[in-house]
């Protein structure tokens, strides 16, 4: 990207908060002013949400940037804050987790029961020789033991490294070795798409490559047969037999809490390191503020997997530190049928739902009639995370899930930021469909050009964070240099420009006429068309704004005349006819629709109608792979619909990408 990003789309729709929600909101408009007046004092007040055994001496030590220390001198125990204190406050009988297995089996875990399980697991890990500072790998399906395992590590000061249960031997063993984990906690398997899916064989193969592993703790979930080695121990023969008494010891605010690997665009996965006091402060604060959680009455459900940061911050640490009652679901959204999510919302009377644009667009493709069959009247706040949400997908979410009543919070953040950074507040913000709106109180974000100058309203460029925040990553595990190079060397002091340290993690964004923030995707994906920097997100959103389109992915392919040209892969909505002439007509119409919506510069050279798009395991579109598809084939001006050769290329790429992230 050479200068700034084009700002092509405009949005006039805006939805103020419902009056009753605004009147009772956890956070009101004053918070922005309070935080602006004294940012550090504001964060101190948020830290007071937690229970500390020793108060901090200093809120922030930023004397050695970009290495931050928050709440210096303070001590606390994360598991105590997520579990014990709720029981001590008399809420032991409150449900912490309504667990729904994919086959329909259920478990209900109260805070009192969670305390027993976490204490037992902490005692078992201690017996196995795990001490504070050791690393423990967790490779589990979405079962309550995943949360228990994480909290047990936190309780004894061990650093957990959760690895997504869909990852391969290669991915798992690389992560175990990078962290030198002593123990891995896994299960025989979990249920996916209606049948047991094994995990233990992957662990067995990985452990054979990992000298550091001393013990493997195995939860019995599916009952499928497993091979057994002398490192293996059943969870039910150890944890469930252990003493339920365990006294949590405090740890320093900067004690490492977890490592979470993120693949990024190049090279080995990066072990993103998060610590204790600042992380928990921001996870807890944002979960309360952004979802307006009322722990006594709300039923909260985050559909992410525990293997991603969303699962860490918004299934485990945020909700549990706030004493929430939540739903945890093991399986896929289409098992036994495509109504499963809505059936769960209906069954548990879910009031706050947090999911990803990829799922929302999939539901759009499946059809409006599916959510319409269920009672979704319990919902009062909807959230989105992981990718830009196209305005039309936002509108669909509002209309067909929120039934025109609920605010939507589009939350921007990253594994690296640890917790939400940019989002509407549901009781304050009049949200615009597709915009993450503004930085939360206490957070400083800006959009800058390549000279690090703030762009004016209406301008686009690089999204940066201009002040440290409590849940920021502290470093990349054992690689301080890569930490500095990756995040701090593009702008500001780290780039030799002034003395202010500026964080940049790769996203493009724009400010609209009112200064609201719009995320425009990764800057690596930006297309350079005849000298204009055009974001993939804007073209994708223009395509999705056509009623025939459910989902679109756009890439810039090399072009002899324009440098790059726009190639779009488009999934039609369920009811759209795409055979023969109709398909050709639709393609023509879509190209014109984009030109009309964004201007002729953004008109795609080619549009391909496809049935699926290649995605990472966390649901992000793999544009790099589509670029290969677009460039490696000499396609005509307009490619025929559902071109089977294109689909073959896409799905062969999907298969080869399966083992990676
Ligand atoms: C990247 C971080 C944050 C938890 C899940 C993903 C993209 C995330 C949004 C949003 C537009 C978003 C960004 C970001 N992203 N949320 N609301 N609007 N883009 O965590 O895997 O670390 O990915 O996801 O590109 O940098 P992650």
PDB file of N, CA and C in Angstrom, residues 360-444:
ATOM      1  N   UNK A 360     -22.694 -15.895  10.275  1.00  0.00           N
ATOM      2  CA  UNK A 360     -23.879 -15.114   9.909  1.00  0.00           C
ATOM      3  C   UNK A 360     -24.132 -15.238   8.403  1.00  0.00           C
ATOM      4  N   UNK A 361     -23.062 -15.140   7.617  1.00  0.00           N
ATOM      5  CA  UNK A 361     -23.242 -15.255   6.158  1.00  0.00           C
ATOM      6  C   UNK A 361     -23.667 -16.666   5.754  1.00  0.00           C
ATOM      7  N   UNK A 362     -23.168 -17.667   6.475  1.00  0.00           N
ATOM      8  CA  UNK A 362     -23.607 -19.033   6.203  1.00  0.00           C
ATOM      9  C   UNK A 362     -25.102 -19.176   6.483  1.00  0.00           C
ATOM     10  N   UNK A 363     -25.547 -18.608   7.578  1.00  0.00           N
ATOM     11  CA  UNK A 363     -26.976 -18.668   7.930  1.00  0.00           C
ATOM     12  C   UNK A 363     -27.818 -17.932   6.879  1.00  0.00           C
ATOM     13  N   UNK A 364     -27.262 -16.827   6.351  1.00  0.00           N
ATOM     14  CA  UNK A 364     -27.956 -16.089   5.284  1.00  0.00           C
ATOM     15  C   UNK A 364     -28.137 -16.979   4.069  1.00  0.00           C
ATOM     16  N   UNK A 365     -27.073 -17.728   3.754  1.00  0.00           N
ATOM     17  CA  UNK A 365     -27.096 -18.619   2.594  1.00  0.00           C
ATOM     18  C   UNK A 365     -28.118 -19.739   2.811  1.00  0.00           C
ATOM     19  N   UNK A 366     -28.199 -20.225   4.044  1.00  0.00           N
ATOM     20  CA  UNK A 366     -29.122 -21.330   4.323  1.00  0.00           C
ATOM     21  C   UNK A 366     -30.583 -20.883   4.235  1.00  0.00           C
ATOM     22  N   UNK A 367     -30.830 -19.606   4.454  1.00  0.00           N
ATOM     23  CA  UNK A 367     -32.202 -19.115   4.254  1.00  0.00           C
ATOM     24  C   UNK A 367     -32.856 -18.554   5.506  1.00  0.00           C
ATOM     25  N   UNK A 368     -33.708 -17.540   5.272  1.00  0.00           N
ATOM     26  CA  UNK A 368     -34.377 -16.816   6.362  1.00  0.00           C
ATOM     27  C   UNK A 368     -35.370 -17.687   7.116  1.00  0.00           C
ATOM     28  N   UNK A 369     -35.904 -18.708   6.408  1.00  0.00           N
ATOM     29  CA  UNK A 369     -36.961 -19.511   7.023  1.00  0.00           C
ATOM     30  C   UNK A 369     -36.451 -20.323   8.209  1.00  0.00           C
ATOM     31  N   UNK A 370     -35.141 -20.557   8.301  1.00  0.00           N
ATOM     32  CA  UNK A 370     -34.644 -21.413   9.387  1.00  0.00           C
ATOM     33  C   UNK A 370     -34.723 -20.706  10.751  1.00  0.00           C
ATOM     34  N   UNK A 371     -34.090 -19.529  10.920  1.00  0.00           N
ATOM     35  CA  UNK A 371     -34.267 -18.868  12.228  1.00  0.00           C
ATOM     36  C   UNK A 371     -35.726 -18.522  12.527  1.00  0.00           C
ATOM     37  N   UNK A 372     -36.520 -18.311  11.462  1.00  0.00           N
ATOM     38  CA  UNK A 372     -37.925 -17.919  11.661  1.00  0.00           C
ATOM     39  C   UNK A 372     -38.732 -18.967  12.418  1.00  0.00           C
ATOM     40  N   UNK A 373     -38.243 -20.219  12.413  1.00  0.00           N
ATOM     41  CA  UNK A 373     -38.989 -21.292  13.068  1.00  0.00           C
ATOM     42  C   UNK A 373     -38.851 -21.285  14.592  1.00  0.00           C
ATOM     43  N   UNK A 374     -37.936 -20.475  15.114  1.00  0.00           N
ATOM     44  CA  UNK A 374     -37.638 -20.569  16.542  1.00  0.00           C
ATOM     45  C   UNK A 374     -38.034 -19.300  17.290  1.00  0.00           C
ATOM     46  N   UNK A 375     -38.245 -19.469  18.597  1.00  0.00           N
ATOM     47  CA  UNK A 375     -38.522 -18.320  19.452  1.00  0.00           C
ATOM     48  C   UNK A 375     -37.178 -17.711  19.872  1.00  0.00           C
ATOM     49  N   UNK A 376     -36.871 -16.567  19.314  1.00  0.00           N
ATOM     50  CA  UNK A 376     -35.600 -15.905  19.627  1.00  0.00           C
ATOM     51  C   UNK A 376     -35.842 -14.639  20.451  1.00  0.00           C
ATOM     52  N   UNK A 377     -37.003 -14.569  21.093  1.00  0.00           N
ATOM     53  CA  UNK A 377     -37.370 -13.318  21.767  1.00  0.00           C
ATOM     54  C   UNK A 377     -36.524 -13.033  23.006  1.00  0.00           C
ATOM     55  N   UNK A 378     -35.775 -14.043  23.493  1.00  0.00           N
ATOM     56  CA  UNK A 378     -34.920 -13.800  24.661  1.00  0.00           C
ATOM     57  C   UNK A 378     -33.701 -12.943  24.319  1.00  0.00           C
ATOM     58  N   UNK A 379     -33.321 -12.875  23.053  1.00  0.00           N
ATOM     59  CA  UNK A 379     -32.102 -12.160  22.675  1.00  0.00           C
ATOM     60  C   UNK A 379     -32.238 -10.660  22.906  1.00  0.00           C
ATOM     61  N   UNK A 380     -31.198 -10.051  23.503  1.00  0.00           N
ATOM     62  CA  UNK A 380     -31.247  -8.595  23.690  1.00  0.00           C
ATOM     63  C   UNK A 380     -29.971  -7.877  23.243  1.00  0.00           C
ATOM     64  N   UNK A 381     -28.853  -8.598  23.089  1.00  0.00           N
ATOM     65  CA  UNK A 381     -27.632  -8.005  22.523  1.00  0.00           C
ATOM     66  C   UNK A 381     -26.989  -9.051  21.613  1.00  0.00           C
ATOM     67  N   UNK A 382     -26.568  -8.615  20.414  1.00  0.00           N
ATOM     68  CA  UNK A 382     -25.888  -9.513  19.482  1.00  0.00           C
ATOM     69  C   UNK A 382     -24.479  -8.983  19.228  1.00  0.00           C
ATOM     70  N   UNK A 383     -23.517  -9.891  19.140  1.00  0.00           N
ATOM     71  CA  UNK A 383     -22.146  -9.470  18.895  1.00  0.00           C
ATOM     72  C   UNK A 383     -21.557 -10.167  17.681  1.00  0.00           C
ATOM     73  N   UNK A 384     -20.529  -9.544  17.107  1.00  0.00           N
ATOM     74  CA  UNK A 384     -19.831 -10.092  15.942  1.00  0.00           C
ATOM     75  C   UNK A 384     -18.333  -9.878  16.116  1.00  0.00           C
ATOM     76  N   UNK A 385     -17.547 -10.848  15.684  1.00  0.00           N
ATOM     77  CA  UNK A 385     -16.088 -10.725  15.779  1.00  0.00           C
ATOM     78  C   UNK A 385     -15.382 -11.620  14.775  1.00  0.00           C
ATOM     79  N   UNK A 386     -14.207 -11.184  14.341  1.00  0.00           N
ATOM     80  CA  UNK A 386     -13.318 -12.048  13.563  1.00  0.00           C
ATOM     81  C   UNK A 386     -12.983 -11.523  12.192  1.00  0.00           C
ATOM     82  N   UNK A 387     -13.923 -10.808  11.594  1.00  0.00           N
ATOM     83  CA  UNK A 387     -13.732 -10.261  10.248  1.00  0.00           C
ATOM     84  C   UNK A 387     -14.617  -9.031  10.169  1.00  0.00           C
ATOM     85  N   UNK A 388     -14.408  -8.217   9.153  1.00  0.00           N
ATOM     86  CA  UNK A 388     -15.388  -7.152   8.953  1.00  0.00           C
ATOM     87  C   UNK A 388     -16.760  -7.787   8.693  1.00  0.00           C
ATOM     88  N   UNK A 389     -17.790  -7.235   9.281  1.00  0.00           N
ATOM     89  CA  UNK A 389     -19.136  -7.738   8.980  1.00  0.00           C
ATOM     90  C   UNK A 389     -19.729  -6.819   7.911  1.00  0.00           C
ATOM     91  N   UNK A 390     -20.129  -7.410   6.776  1.00  0.00           N
ATOM     92  CA  UNK A 390     -20.671  -6.592   5.685  1.00  0.00           C
ATOM     93  C   UNK A 390     -21.982  -5.977   6.149  1.00  0.00           C
ATOM     94  N   UNK A 391     -22.264  -4.740   5.741  1.00  0.00           N
ATOM     95  CA  UNK A 391     -23.514  -4.102   6.148  1.00  0.00           C
ATOM     96  C   UNK A 391     -24.744  -4.978   5.924  1.00  0.00           C
ATOM     97  N   UNK A 392     -24.810  -5.702   4.800  1.00  0.00           N
ATOM     98  CA  UNK A 392     -26.004  -6.525   4.560  1.00  0.00           C
ATOM     99  C   UNK A 392     -26.082  -7.704   5.521  1.00  0.00           C
ATOM    100  N   UNK A 393     -24.932  -8.268   5.872  1.00  0.00           N
ATOM    101  CA  UNK A 393     -24.933  -9.367   6.845  1.00  0.00           C
ATOM    102  C   UNK A 393     -25.359  -8.822   8.217  1.00  0.00           C
ATOM    103  N   UNK A 394     -24.909  -7.625   8.529  1.00  0.00           N
ATOM    104  CA  UNK A 394     -25.297  -6.942   9.779  1.00  0.00           C
ATOM    105  C   UNK A 394     -26.819  -6.766   9.807  1.00  0.00           C
ATOM    106  N   UNK A 395     -27.376  -6.295   8.689  1.00  0.00           N
ATOM    107  CA  UNK A 395     -28.816  -6.060   8.605  1.00  0.00           C
ATOM    108  C   UNK A 395     -29.589  -7.378   8.713  1.00  0.00           C
ATOM    109  N   UNK A 396     -29.038  -8.427   8.107  1.00  0.00           N
ATOM    110  CA  UNK A 396     -29.691  -9.735   8.183  1.00  0.00           C
ATOM    111  C   UNK A 396     -29.713 -10.226   9.635  1.00  0.00           C
ATOM    112  N   UNK A 397     -28.579 -10.059  10.316  1.00  0.00           N
ATOM    113  CA  UNK A 397     -28.425 -10.471  11.724  1.00  0.00           C
ATOM    114  C   UNK A 397     -29.457  -9.709  12.565  1.00  0.00           C
ATOM    115  N   UNK A 398     -29.557  -8.413  12.315  1.00  0.00           N
ATOM    116  CA  UNK A 398     -30.494  -7.590  13.075  1.00  0.00           C
ATOM    117  C   UNK A 398     -31.945  -8.021  12.816  1.00  0.00           C
ATOM    118  N   UNK A 399     -32.267  -8.251  11.538  1.00  0.00           N
ATOM    119  CA  UNK A 399     -33.652  -8.517  11.181  1.00  0.00           C
ATOM    120  C   UNK A 399     -34.082  -9.947  11.532  1.00  0.00           C
ATOM    121  N   UNK A 400     -33.275 -10.918  11.140  1.00  0.00           N
ATOM    122  CA  UNK A 400     -33.720 -12.312  11.253  1.00  0.00           C
ATOM    123  C   UNK A 400     -33.332 -12.967  12.561  1.00  0.00           C
ATOM    124  N   UNK A 401     -32.351 -12.408  13.257  1.00  0.00           N
ATOM    125  CA  UNK A 401     -31.981 -12.964  14.554  1.00  0.00           C
ATOM    126  C   UNK A 401     -32.438 -12.009  15.662  1.00  0.00           C
ATOM    127  N   UNK A 402     -32.100 -10.747  15.514  1.00  0.00           N
ATOM    128  CA  UNK A 402     -32.466  -9.758  16.532  1.00  0.00           C
ATOM    129  C   UNK A 402     -33.895  -9.260  16.402  1.00  0.00           C
ATOM    130  N   UNK A 403     -34.583  -9.666  15.312  1.00  0.00           N
ATOM    131  CA  UNK A 403     -35.977  -9.286  15.074  1.00  0.00           C
ATOM    132  C   UNK A 403     -36.181  -7.786  15.261  1.00  0.00           C
ATOM    133  N   UNK A 404     -35.234  -7.026  14.743  1.00  0.00           N
ATOM    134  CA  UNK A 404     -35.291  -5.548  14.697  1.00  0.00           C
ATOM    135  C   UNK A 404     -35.242  -4.887  16.075  1.00  0.00           C
ATOM    136  N   UNK A 405     -34.953  -5.675  17.132  1.00  0.00           N
ATOM    137  CA  UNK A 405     -34.983  -5.067  18.463  1.00  0.00           C
ATOM    138  C   UNK A 405     -33.598  -4.875  19.049  1.00  0.00           C
ATOM    139  N   UNK A 406     -32.692  -5.771  18.738  1.00  0.00           N
ATOM    140  CA  UNK A 406     -31.449  -5.825  19.506  1.00  0.00           C
ATOM    141  C   UNK A 406     -30.338  -4.996  18.896  1.00  0.00           C
ATOM    142  N   UNK A 407     -29.564  -4.325  19.735  1.00  0.00           N
ATOM    143  CA  UNK A 407     -28.345  -3.695  19.215  1.00  0.00           C
ATOM    144  C   UNK A 407     -27.354  -4.762  18.773  1.00  0.00           C
ATOM    145  N   UNK A 408     -26.496  -4.395  17.823  1.00  0.00           N
ATOM    146  CA  UNK A 408     -25.409  -5.283  17.404  1.00  0.00           C
ATOM    147  C   UNK A 408     -24.095  -4.600  17.745  1.00  0.00           C
ATOM    148  N   UNK A 409     -23.211  -5.344  18.409  1.00  0.00           N
ATOM    149  CA  UNK A 409     -21.882  -4.808  18.675  1.00  0.00           C
ATOM    150  C   UNK A 409     -20.874  -5.527  17.776  1.00  0.00           C
ATOM    151  N   UNK A 410     -20.289  -4.772  16.870  1.00  0.00           N
ATOM    152  CA  UNK A 410     -19.236  -5.299  15.991  1.00  0.00           C
ATOM    153  C   UNK A 410     -17.917  -5.003  16.685  1.00  0.00           C
ATOM    154  N   UNK A 411     -17.281  -6.061  17.201  1.00  0.00           N
ATOM    155  CA  UNK A 411     -16.123  -5.871  18.081  1.00  0.00           C
ATOM    156  C   UNK A 411     -14.821  -6.144  17.347  1.00  0.00           C
ATOM    157  N   UNK A 412     -13.966  -5.150  17.245  1.00  0.00           N
ATOM    158  CA  UNK A 412     -12.653  -5.357  16.629  1.00  0.00           C
ATOM    159  C   UNK A 412     -11.608  -5.579  17.704  1.00  0.00           C
ATOM    160  N   UNK A 413     -10.843  -6.639  17.522  1.00  0.00           N
ATOM    161  CA  UNK A 413      -9.681  -6.899  18.380  1.00  0.00           C
ATOM    162  C   UNK A 413      -8.891  -8.024  17.762  1.00  0.00           C
ATOM    163  N   UNK A 414      -7.866  -8.484  18.437  1.00  0.00           N
ATOM    164  CA  UNK A 414      -6.950  -9.495  17.888  1.00  0.00           C
ATOM    165  C   UNK A 414      -6.440 -10.391  19.021  1.00  0.00           C
ATOM    166  N   UNK A 415      -5.876 -11.526  18.637  1.00  0.00           N
ATOM    167  CA  UNK A 415      -5.191 -12.359  19.621  1.00  0.00           C
ATOM    168  C   UNK A 415      -4.211 -11.489  20.413  1.00  0.00           C
ATOM    169  N   UNK A 416      -3.539 -10.611  19.701  1.00  0.00           N
ATOM    170  CA  UNK A 416      -2.518  -9.774  20.312  1.00  0.00           C
ATOM    171  C   UNK A 416      -3.082  -8.750  21.290  1.00  0.00           C
ATOM    172  N   UNK A 417      -4.272  -8.226  21.006  1.00  0.00           N
ATOM    173  CA  UNK A 417      -4.820  -7.192  21.900  1.00  0.00           C
ATOM    174  C   UNK A 417      -5.477  -7.812  23.130  1.00  0.00           C
ATOM    175  N   UNK A 418      -5.756  -9.117  23.082  1.00  0.00           N
ATOM    176  CA  UNK A 418      -6.267  -9.827  24.250  1.00  0.00           C
ATOM    177  C   UNK A 418      -7.735  -9.631  24.544  1.00  0.00           C
ATOM    178  N   UNK A 419      -8.258  -8.466  24.247  1.00  0.00           N
ATOM    179  CA  UNK A 419      -9.661  -8.169  24.537  1.00  0.00           C
ATOM    180  C   UNK A 419     -10.134  -7.115  23.541  1.00  0.00           C
ATOM    181  N   UNK A 420     -11.447  -6.864  23.573  1.00  0.00           N
ATOM    182  CA  UNK A 420     -12.044  -5.931  22.611  1.00  0.00           C
ATOM    183  C   UNK A 420     -11.434  -4.539  22.757  1.00  0.00           C
ATOM    184  N   UNK A 421     -11.216  -3.898  21.623  1.00  0.00           N
ATOM    185  CA  UNK A 421     -10.606  -2.562  21.576  1.00  0.00           C
ATOM    186  C   UNK A 421     -11.549  -1.533  20.966  1.00  0.00           C
ATOM    187  N   UNK A 422     -12.220  -1.921  19.882  1.00  0.00           N
ATOM    188  CA  UNK A 422     -13.086  -0.998  19.155  1.00  0.00           C
ATOM    189  C   UNK A 422     -14.457  -1.659  19.038  1.00  0.00           C
ATOM    190  N   UNK A 423     -15.478  -0.969  19.482  1.00  0.00           N
ATOM    191  CA  UNK A 423     -16.824  -1.540  19.450  1.00  0.00           C
ATOM    192  C   UNK A 423     -17.840  -0.482  19.853  1.00  0.00           C
ATOM    193  N   UNK A 424     -19.066  -0.608  19.350  1.00  0.00           N
ATOM    194  CA  UNK A 424     -20.133   0.208  19.927  1.00  0.00           C
ATOM    195  C   UNK A 424     -20.362  -0.211  21.379  1.00  0.00           C
ATOM    196  N   UNK A 425     -20.974   0.653  22.179  1.00  0.00           N
ATOM    197  CA  UNK A 425     -21.510   0.259  23.481  1.00  0.00           C
ATOM    198  C   UNK A 425     -23.023   0.138  23.288  1.00  0.00           C
ATOM    199  N   UNK A 426     -23.607  -1.013  23.672  1.00  0.00           N
ATOM    200  CA  UNK A 426     -24.993  -1.270  23.260  1.00  0.00           C
ATOM    201  C   UNK A 426     -26.014  -0.294  23.845  1.00  0.00           C
ATOM    202  N   UNK A 427     -25.682   0.332  24.967  1.00  0.00           N
ATOM    203  CA  UNK A 427     -26.627   1.275  25.560  1.00  0.00           C
ATOM    204  C   UNK A 427     -26.320   2.726  25.221  1.00  0.00           C
ATOM    205  N   UNK A 428     -25.292   2.950  24.408  1.00  0.00           N
ATOM    206  CA  UNK A 428     -24.855   4.317  24.145  1.00  0.00           C
ATOM    207  C   UNK A 428     -24.833   4.641  22.651  1.00  0.00           C
ATOM    208  N   UNK A 429     -24.227   3.741  21.877  1.00  0.00           N
ATOM    209  CA  UNK A 429     -23.878   4.060  20.501  1.00  0.00           C
ATOM    210  C   UNK A 429     -25.034   3.851  19.528  1.00  0.00           C
ATOM    211  N   UNK A 430     -25.242   4.810  18.643  1.00  0.00           N
ATOM    212  CA  UNK A 430     -26.145   4.591  17.512  1.00  0.00           C
ATOM    213  C   UNK A 430     -25.304   3.950  16.415  1.00  0.00           C
ATOM    214  N   UNK A 431     -25.375   2.624  16.320  1.00  0.00           N
ATOM    215  CA  UNK A 431     -24.438   1.888  15.468  1.00  0.00           C
ATOM    216  C   UNK A 431     -24.834   1.954  13.998  1.00  0.00           C
ATOM    217  N   UNK A 432     -23.809   1.940  13.156  1.00  0.00           N
ATOM    218  CA  UNK A 432     -24.028   1.877  11.711  1.00  0.00           C
ATOM    219  C   UNK A 432     -23.705   0.459  11.242  1.00  0.00           C
ATOM    220  N   UNK A 433     -24.522  -0.114  10.392  1.00  0.00           N
ATOM    221  CA  UNK A 433     -24.291  -1.489   9.949  1.00  0.00           C
ATOM    222  C   UNK A 433     -22.945  -1.639   9.256  1.00  0.00           C
ATOM    223  N   UNK A 434     -22.054  -2.443   9.831  1.00  0.00           N
ATOM    224  CA  UNK A 434     -20.761  -2.691   9.222  1.00  0.00           C
ATOM    225  C   UNK A 434     -19.626  -1.921   9.857  1.00  0.00           C
ATOM    226  N   UNK A 435     -19.934  -1.051  10.808  1.00  0.00           N
ATOM    227  CA  UNK A 435     -18.874  -0.258  11.426  1.00  0.00           C
ATOM    228  C   UNK A 435     -18.649  -0.688  12.868  1.00  0.00           C
ATOM    229  N   UNK A 436     -17.371  -0.783  13.266  1.00  0.00           N
ATOM    230  CA  UNK A 436     -17.039  -1.067  14.662  1.00  0.00           C
ATOM    231  C   UNK A 436     -17.114   0.219  15.483  1.00  0.00           C
ATOM    232  N   UNK A 437     -17.369   1.328  14.815  1.00  0.00           N
ATOM    233  CA  UNK A 437     -17.684   2.626  15.424  1.00  0.00           C
ATOM    234  C   UNK A 437     -16.492   3.321  16.116  1.00  0.00           C
ATOM    235  N   UNK A 438     -16.286   3.102  17.421  1.00  0.00           N
ATOM    236  CA  UNK A 438     -15.250   3.889  18.099  1.00  0.00           C
ATOM    237  C   UNK A 438     -14.459   3.043  19.075  1.00  0.00           C
ATOM    238  N   UNK A 439     -13.269   3.518  19.408  1.00  0.00           N
ATOM    239  CA  UNK A 439     -12.471   2.842  20.431  1.00  0.00           C
ATOM    240  C   UNK A 439     -13.231   2.897  21.752  1.00  0.00           C
ATOM    241  N   UNK A 440     -13.124   1.837  22.535  1.00  0.00           N
ATOM    242  CA  UNK A 440     -13.785   1.811  23.840  1.00  0.00           C
ATOM    243  C   UNK A 440     -13.165   2.863  24.757  1.00  0.00           C
ATOM    244  N   UNK A 441     -13.906   3.321  25.753  1.00  0.00           N
ATOM    245  CA  UNK A 441     -13.310   4.211  26.745  1.00  0.00           C
ATOM    246  C   UNK A 441     -12.028   3.573  27.304  1.00  0.00           C
ATOM    247  N   UNK A 442     -10.937   4.317  27.328  1.00  0.00           N
ATOM    248  CA  UNK A 442      -9.663   3.793  27.822  1.00  0.00           C
ATOM    249  C   UNK A 442      -8.728   3.340  26.723  1.00  0.00           C
ATOM    250  N   UNK A 443      -9.252   3.232  25.480  1.00  0.00           N
ATOM    251  CA  UNK A 443      -8.444   2.743  24.347  1.00  0.00           C
ATOM    252  C   UNK A 443      -8.195   3.891  23.375  1.00  0.00           C
ATOM    253  N   UNK A 444      -6.976   3.957  22.853  1.00  0.00           N
ATOM    254  CA  UNK A 444      -6.625   5.018  21.900  1.00  0.00           C
ATOM    255  C   UNK A 444      -6.274   4.401  20.556  1.00  0.00           C
TER     256      UNK A 444
END
